[in-house]
Amino acid sequence: MKKRSVFFSLLLSAGLIPGLTAGVAKTDGHDHDHAREAKGTYVESLPKAESFKDFNGKVQIERTTVTKILDEKGNVTGTKTFKKNTSDGEFSTQASTGAQKVSVLAVADAQYRAKYSDWQTRIVQIVEQADVMFNRDHSIDFVVEAVAPWTSSGSNSSQILSNLQRSFSGRNYKFVVGFTANSNFDAGGIAYVYNSKPNGSAFSVNLDQGTANTAKAATHEFSHNFGLNHDAQGSGIRCIMNYDYAYTVDVWDSAHNSQISRNKAWYQ
């Protein structure tokens, strides 16, 4: 499947998406010359996985967190505690956990909530699994500080991402990640790719493909929020940013690791 870059030039020129600047995305193979990558913020999507796959075993939770439960207006209606289940030396992530804590608002749309009565726990566990690579390789710990319902709308994944951005702009979180079972969402995941620190939260949306596959997609989409582009399909580069390996590996290539090391300062 070819890479798809979607631009919101009309919205950008009209100033309807705050914090985004227009740019021209690469549409050919990823050549690892990151200095020549496109300027501006744009959108990248990930194809759907070939199957539905849930977690098998325990999800790594690096710190005990009391997560706020919000209503659609942002009011706190309760809390839920997710307890740390790692210990020193048990996981490779543990030694560097907490060096950089980034706050996350995780939201689920009506279709997702209708499928899962435990949607709050489910989306927190997905984010906790999605941050394992970030903890292990870059000491970045994604902490879900709040969960909330979301009413998604749009005729495709790009419009649904834009809807998420409009619905939750101005919230005091580094990342806002949406989880959807909307039948109009035509990708495995989608995110804004930033070329500099975003003016507000970083946004991404992931399709329900089972907790395990959705966590892989979420890692891929969070990576886009750090400015990462795709590796070329057929290149043999084993990296989560390569469509050929996005649902099967847990590594970035060296160029992408360097890029995250540079850009993680955006979210301090």
mmCIF file of C-alpha atoms in Angstrom:
data_model
loop_
_atom_site.group_PDB
_atom_site.id
_atom_site.type_symbol
_atom_site.label_atom_id
_atom_site.label_comp_id
_atom_site.label_asym_id
_atom_site.label_seq_id
_atom_site.Cartn_x
_atom_site.Cartn_y
_atom_site.Cartn_z
ATOM 1 C CA MET A 1 0.000 0.000 0.000
ATOM 2 C CA LYS A 2 1.393 3.366 -0.948
ATOM 3 C CA LYS A 3 2.021 6.027 1.619
ATOM 4 C CA ARG A 4 -0.693 8.627 1.838
ATOM 5 C CA SER A 5 0.038 12.228 2.861
ATOM 6 C CA VAL A 6 -2.996 14.411 3.410
ATOM 7 C CA PHE A 7 -2.702 18.190 3.488
ATOM 8 C CA PHE A 8 -5.132 20.675 4.931
ATOM 9 C CA SER A 9 -3.959 23.641 2.861
ATOM 10 C CA LEU A 10 -7.331 25.361 2.808
ATOM 11 C CA LEU A 11 -7.819 24.974 6.537
ATOM 12 C CA LEU A 12 -4.269 26.069 7.211
ATOM 13 C CA SER A 13 -4.479 29.173 5.068
ATOM 14 C CA ALA A 14 -7.726 30.054 6.776
ATOM 15 C CA GLY A 15 -6.155 29.533 10.194
ATOM 16 C CA LEU A 16 -8.706 26.904 11.185
ATOM 17 C CA ILE A 17 -6.162 24.452 12.571
ATOM 18 C CA PRO A 18 -4.092 26.371 15.150
ATOM 19 C CA GLY A 19 -0.445 25.487 15.433
ATOM 20 C CA LEU A 20 -0.181 23.915 11.986
ATOM 21 C CA THR A 21 1.779 25.315 9.096
ATOM 22 C CA ALA A 22 1.437 24.336 5.470
ATOM 23 C CA GLY A 23 4.122 22.226 3.870
ATOM 24 C CA VAL A 24 4.898 19.710 1.168
ATOM 25 C CA ALA A 25 5.295 16.088 2.248
ATOM 26 C CA LYS A 26 7.639 13.545 0.757
ATOM 27 C CA THR A 27 5.707 10.973 -1.211
ATOM 28 C CA ASP A 28 8.605 8.787 -2.367
ATOM 29 C CA GLY A 29 10.686 6.352 -0.321
ATOM 30 C CA HIS A 30 12.245 7.371 2.959
ATOM 31 C CA ASP A 31 15.915 8.028 2.180
ATOM 32 C CA HIS A 32 17.076 8.759 5.742
ATOM 33 C CA ASP A 33 18.243 12.241 4.828
ATOM 34 C CA HIS A 34 16.132 13.774 7.571
ATOM 35 C CA ALA A 35 17.569 17.234 6.981
ATOM 36 C CA ARG A 36 15.760 17.271 3.639
ATOM 37 C CA GLU A 37 12.380 16.197 4.970
ATOM 38 C CA ALA A 38 9.347 18.323 4.275
ATOM 39 C CA LYS A 39 8.798 21.543 6.155
ATOM 40 C CA GLY A 40 5.528 22.104 7.975
ATOM 41 C CA THR A 41 2.953 19.918 9.675
ATOM 42 C CA TYR A 42 1.074 17.275 7.732
ATOM 43 C CA VAL A 43 -0.748 13.994 8.232
ATOM 44 C CA GLU A 44 0.430 10.390 7.827
ATOM 45 C CA SER A 45 -1.701 7.268 8.048
ATOM 46 C CA LEU A 46 -0.888 3.622 8.731
ATOM 47 C CA PRO A 47 -2.605 0.734 6.901
ATOM 48 C CA LYS A 48 -4.805 -1.600 8.893
ATOM 49 C CA ALA A 49 -3.349 -4.782 10.351
ATOM 50 C CA GLU A 50 -4.163 -8.057 8.659
ATOM 51 C CA SER A 51 -5.916 -9.446 11.722
ATOM 52 C CA PHE A 52 -7.459 -8.548 15.079
ATOM 53 C CA LYS A 53 -5.062 -9.229 17.970
ATOM 54 C CA ASP A 54 -5.454 -8.658 21.709
ATOM 55 C CA PHE A 55 -2.764 -8.670 24.380
ATOM 56 C CA ASN A 56 -1.545 -12.015 25.675
ATOM 57 C CA GLY A 57 -0.220 -11.458 29.167
ATOM 58 C CA LYS A 58 0.473 -8.504 31.447
ATOM 59 C CA VAL A 59 0.804 -4.933 30.194
ATOM 60 C CA GLN A 60 3.796 -3.097 31.648
ATOM 61 C CA ILE A 61 2.717 -0.170 33.861
ATOM 62 C CA GLU A 62 5.814 1.762 34.936
ATOM 63 C CA ARG A 63 4.265 3.989 37.615
ATOM 64 C CA THR A 64 1.119 4.001 39.725
ATOM 65 C CA THR A 65 -1.219 6.632 38.319
ATOM 66 C CA VAL A 66 -4.553 7.982 39.480
ATOM 67 C CA THR A 67 -6.272 8.716 36.186
ATOM 68 C CA LYS A 68 -9.084 11.257 36.054
ATOM 69 C CA ILE A 69 -12.350 10.249 34.399
ATOM 70 C CA LEU A 70 -13.815 13.199 32.512
ATOM 71 C CA ASP A 71 -17.145 13.856 30.855
ATOM 72 C CA GLU A 72 -17.378 15.345 27.371
ATOM 73 C CA LYS A 73 -17.201 18.862 28.793
ATOM 74 C CA GLY A 74 -13.977 18.103 30.631
ATOM 75 C CA ASN A 75 -15.488 17.882 34.110
ATOM 76 C CA VAL A 76 -13.997 15.310 36.478
ATOM 77 C CA THR A 77 -16.558 12.630 37.316
ATOM 78 C CA GLY A 78 -14.283 10.163 39.087
ATOM 79 C CA THR A 79 -10.863 8.536 39.163
ATOM 80 C CA LYS A 80 -9.346 5.152 38.401
ATOM 81 C CA THR A 81 -6.043 3.893 39.822
ATOM 82 C CA PHE A 82 -3.627 1.933 37.653
ATOM 83 C CA LYS A 83 -0.923 0.345 39.777
ATOM 84 C CA LYS A 84 2.717 -0.042 38.817
ATOM 85 C CA ASN A 85 3.490 -3.663 38.009
ATOM 86 C CA THR A 86 7.188 -3.457 37.168
ATOM 87 C CA SER A 87 10.087 -3.659 39.580
ATOM 88 C CA ASP A 88 13.749 -2.668 39.321
ATOM 89 C CA GLY A 89 15.500 -4.993 36.933
ATOM 90 C CA GLU A 90 12.330 -6.805 35.906
ATOM 91 C CA PHE A 91 11.964 -4.957 32.629
ATOM 92 C CA SER A 92 14.549 -3.087 30.597
ATOM 93 C CA THR A 93 12.268 -0.039 30.689
ATOM 94 C CA GLN A 94 12.382 0.284 34.452
ATOM 95 C CA ALA A 95 15.894 1.669 34.874
ATOM 96 C CA SER A 96 15.132 4.838 32.910
ATOM 97 C CA THR A 97 11.437 5.240 33.682
ATOM 98 C CA GLY A 98 10.448 8.732 34.724
ATOM 99 C CA ALA A 99 13.354 10.644 33.211
ATOM 100 C CA GLN A 100 10.798 12.382 30.987
ATOM 101 C CA LYS A 101 7.150 12.062 31.906
ATOM 102 C CA VAL A 102 4.663 13.192 29.252
ATOM 103 C CA SER A 103 0.979 13.680 29.997
ATOM 104 C CA VAL A 104 -1.679 11.990 27.884
ATOM 105 C CA LEU A 105 -5.415 12.482 27.503
ATOM 106 C CA ALA A 106 -6.854 9.267 26.040
ATOM 107 C CA VAL A 107 -10.358 9.409 24.580
ATOM 108 C CA ALA A 108 -12.695 6.817 23.070
ATOM 109 C CA ASP A 109 -15.521 7.489 20.671
ATOM 110 C CA ALA A 110 -19.104 6.277 21.068
ATOM 111 C CA GLN A 111 -18.572 3.305 18.770
ATOM 112 C CA TYR A 112 -15.541 2.155 20.761
ATOM 113 C CA ARG A 113 -17.322 2.615 24.089
ATOM 114 C CA ALA A 114 -20.307 0.635 22.823
ATOM 115 C CA LYS A 115 -18.026 -2.331 22.092
ATOM 116 C CA TYR A 116 -16.174 -2.315 25.419
ATOM 117 C CA SER A 117 -17.702 -1.668 28.820
ATOM 118 C CA ASP A 118 -14.136 -1.557 30.193
ATOM 119 C CA TRP A 119 -13.038 1.038 27.604
ATOM 120 C CA GLN A 120 -11.259 3.211 30.177
ATOM 121 C CA THR A 121 -8.977 0.390 31.309
ATOM 122 C CA ARG A 122 -8.548 -0.825 27.753
ATOM 123 C CA ILE A 123 -7.260 2.472 26.322
ATOM 124 C CA VAL A 124 -4.966 3.101 29.292
ATOM 125 C CA GLN A 125 -3.415 -0.335 28.828
ATOM 126 C CA ILE A 126 -2.914 0.338 25.115
ATOM 127 C CA VAL A 127 -1.018 3.560 25.848
ATOM 128 C CA GLU A 128 1.046 1.836 28.542
ATOM 129 C CA GLN A 129 2.069 -0.828 26.048
ATOM 130 C CA ALA A 130 2.650 1.744 23.309
ATOM 131 C CA ASP A 131 5.220 3.574 25.428
ATOM 132 C CA VAL A 132 7.466 0.563 26.115
ATOM 133 C CA MET A 133 9.846 1.416 23.259
ATOM 134 C CA PHE A 134 9.896 5.082 24.280
ATOM 135 C CA ASN A 135 10.777 4.110 27.872
ATOM 136 C CA ARG A 136 13.387 1.580 26.855
ATOM 137 C CA ASP A 137 15.230 3.633 24.244
ATOM 138 C CA HIS A 138 14.541 7.270 25.177
ATOM 139 C CA SER A 139 13.430 7.373 28.833
ATOM 140 C CA ILE A 140 10.058 8.838 27.803
ATOM 141 C CA ASP A 141 7.140 7.662 29.933
ATOM 142 C CA PHE A 142 3.633 8.291 28.577
ATOM 143 C CA VAL A 143 1.287 8.722 31.546
ATOM 144 C CA VAL A 144 -2.473 8.743 30.956
ATOM 145 C CA GLU A 145 -3.598 11.481 33.319
ATOM 146 C CA ALA A 146 -7.194 11.482 32.090
ATOM 147 C CA VAL A 147 -9.666 9.499 29.992
ATOM 148 C CA ALA A 148 -12.772 10.921 28.360
ATOM 149 C CA PRO A 149 -15.600 10.118 25.956
ATOM 150 C CA TRP A 150 -15.467 11.546 22.458
ATOM 151 C CA THR A 151 -18.024 11.940 19.690
ATOM 152 C CA SER A 152 -16.100 11.251 16.499
ATOM 153 C CA SER A 153 -17.286 12.513 13.134
ATOM 154 C CA GLY A 154 -15.947 12.514 9.603
ATOM 155 C CA SER A 155 -16.178 10.530 6.395
ATOM 156 C CA ASN A 156 -12.578 9.222 6.553
ATOM 157 C CA SER A 157 -9.648 8.898 8.938
ATOM 158 C CA SER A 158 -8.227 12.335 8.086
ATOM 159 C CA GLN A 159 -11.488 14.068 8.895
ATOM 160 C CA ILE A 160 -11.845 12.097 12.117
ATOM 161 C CA LEU A 161 -8.339 13.187 13.186
ATOM 162 C CA SER A 162 -9.273 16.778 12.414
ATOM 163 C CA ASN A 163 -12.438 16.335 14.468
ATOM 164 C CA LEU A 164 -10.381 15.092 17.426
ATOM 165 C CA GLN A 165 -8.096 18.109 17.153
ATOM 166 C CA ARG A 166 -11.034 20.528 17.098
ATOM 167 C CA SER A 167 -12.771 18.761 19.983
ATOM 168 C CA PHE A 168 -9.806 18.709 22.383
ATOM 169 C CA SER A 169 -7.612 21.694 21.518
ATOM 170 C CA GLY A 170 -6.596 23.810 24.463
ATOM 171 C CA ARG A 171 -6.386 20.956 26.950
ATOM 172 C CA ASN A 172 -3.318 20.922 29.169
ATOM 173 C CA TYR A 173 -1.834 17.628 27.937
ATOM 174 C CA LYS A 174 1.244 16.930 25.835
ATOM 175 C CA PHE A 175 -0.609 14.278 23.814
ATOM 176 C CA VAL A 176 -4.252 13.657 22.981
ATOM 177 C CA VAL A 177 -4.848 10.207 21.525
ATOM 178 C CA GLY A 178 -8.178 8.996 20.229
ATOM 179 C CA PHE A 179 -9.421 5.424 19.944
ATOM 180 C CA THR A 180 -12.148 4.729 17.437
ATOM 181 C CA ALA A 181 -14.400 2.002 16.103
ATOM 182 C CA ASN A 182 -16.033 4.411 13.650
ATOM 183 C CA SER A 183 -16.720 2.521 10.409
ATOM 184 C CA ASN A 184 -15.615 5.576 8.405
ATOM 185 C CA PHE A 185 -12.076 5.365 9.799
ATOM 186 C CA ASP A 186 -10.186 3.900 6.847
ATOM 187 C CA ALA A 187 -6.710 3.407 8.350
ATOM 188 C CA GLY A 188 -5.018 1.555 11.188
ATOM 189 C CA GLY A 189 -3.915 4.874 12.669
ATOM 190 C CA ILE A 190 -3.285 8.480 11.714
ATOM 191 C CA ALA A 191 -1.359 11.377 13.228
ATOM 192 C CA TYR A 192 -0.010 14.842 12.667
ATOM 193 C CA VAL A 193 3.684 14.873 11.791
ATOM 194 C CA TYR A 194 5.292 17.962 13.325
ATOM 195 C CA ASN A 195 8.527 19.566 12.198
ATOM 196 C CA SER A 196 8.819 21.608 15.402
ATOM 197 C CA LYS A 197 7.220 21.770 18.830
ATOM 198 C CA PRO A 198 3.440 21.762 18.350
ATOM 199 C CA ASN A 199 1.443 24.770 19.485
ATOM 200 C CA GLY A 200 -0.524 22.792 22.026
ATOM 201 C CA SER A 201 -1.153 19.062 22.244
ATOM 202 C CA ALA A 202 0.031 16.489 19.702
ATOM 203 C CA PHE A 203 -2.854 14.530 18.163
ATOM 204 C CA SER A 204 -3.316 10.992 16.831
ATOM 205 C CA VAL A 205 -6.142 8.482 16.356
ATOM 206 C CA ASN A 206 -6.000 4.676 16.314
ATOM 207 C CA LEU A 207 -8.535 2.161 15.053
ATOM 208 C CA ASP A 208 -9.733 -0.690 17.241
ATOM 209 C CA GLN A 209 -7.751 -3.670 15.917
ATOM 210 C CA GLY A 210 -7.417 -5.498 19.221
ATOM 211 C CA THR A 211 -5.324 -4.169 22.078
ATOM 212 C CA ALA A 212 -2.025 -5.595 20.804
ATOM 213 C CA ASN A 213 -2.307 -4.296 17.243
ATOM 214 C CA THR A 214 -3.719 -0.976 18.418
ATOM 215 C CA ALA A 215 -0.736 -0.525 20.738
ATOM 216 C CA LYS A 216 1.637 -1.095 17.799
ATOM 217 C CA ALA A 217 -0.291 1.452 15.758
ATOM 218 C CA ALA A 218 -0.213 3.898 18.678
ATOM 219 C CA THR A 219 3.581 3.611 18.962
ATOM 220 C CA HIS A 220 3.831 4.299 15.231
ATOM 221 C CA GLU A 221 1.519 7.325 15.464
ATOM 222 C CA PHE A 222 3.199 8.756 18.582
ATOM 223 C CA SER A 223 6.440 8.490 16.612
ATOM 224 C CA HIS A 224 4.944 10.697 13.900
ATOM 225 C CA ASN A 225 4.207 13.268 16.606
ATOM 226 C CA PHE A 226 7.975 13.392 17.211
ATOM 227 C CA GLY A 227 8.504 14.272 13.532
ATOM 228 C CA LEU A 228 9.299 10.790 12.220
ATOM 229 C CA ASN A 229 8.464 9.889 8.649
ATOM 230 C CA HIS A 230 8.147 6.449 7.070
ATOM 231 C CA ASP A 231 10.801 4.060 5.840
ATOM 232 C CA ALA A 232 10.291 2.838 2.282
ATOM 233 C CA GLN A 233 8.372 -0.385 1.846
ATOM 234 C CA GLY A 234 10.545 -3.091 0.341
ATOM 235 C CA SER A 235 13.708 -1.487 1.730
ATOM 236 C CA GLY A 236 14.259 -4.267 4.266
ATOM 237 C CA ILE A 237 14.683 -1.677 7.052
ATOM 238 C CA ARG A 238 13.317 -3.320 10.186
ATOM 239 C CA CYS A 239 11.628 -0.385 11.864
ATOM 240 C CA ILE A 240 8.181 0.290 13.257
ATOM 241 C CA MET A 241 8.000 3.207 10.797
ATOM 242 C CA ASN A 242 8.170 0.811 7.842
ATOM 243 C CA TYR A 243 4.740 -0.450 6.777
ATOM 244 C CA ASP A 244 6.277 -3.885 6.178
ATOM 245 C CA TYR A 245 7.127 -4.249 9.891
ATOM 246 C CA ALA A 246 4.835 -1.790 11.691
ATOM 247 C CA TYR A 247 2.836 -4.496 13.490
ATOM 248 C CA THR A 248 5.671 -6.964 14.093
ATOM 249 C CA VAL A 249 8.820 -5.204 15.387
ATOM 250 C CA ASP A 250 9.607 -3.092 18.449
ATOM 251 C CA VAL A 251 12.557 -1.020 17.204
ATOM 252 C CA TRP A 252 13.328 2.201 15.373
ATOM 253 C CA ASP A 253 16.210 2.445 12.917
ATOM 254 C CA SER A 254 19.236 4.524 13.917
ATOM 255 C CA ALA A 255 18.157 7.654 12.031
ATOM 256 C CA HIS A 256 14.756 7.643 13.684
ATOM 257 C CA ASN A 257 16.300 7.066 17.112
ATOM 258 C CA SER A 258 18.480 10.116 16.568
ATOM 259 C CA GLN A 259 15.448 12.135 15.540
ATOM 260 C CA ILE A 260 13.498 11.207 18.682
ATOM 261 C CA SER A 261 16.550 12.083 20.803
ATOM 262 C CA ARG A 262 16.582 15.540 19.239
ATOM 263 C CA ASN A 263 12.851 16.177 19.260
ATOM 264 C CA LYS A 264 11.817 14.822 22.647
ATOM 265 C CA ALA A 265 12.624 18.260 24.051
ATOM 266 C CA TRP A 266 9.382 19.419 22.397
ATOM 267 C CA TYR A 267 7.418 17.641 25.108
ATOM 268 C CA GLN A 268 9.356 18.619 28.230
#
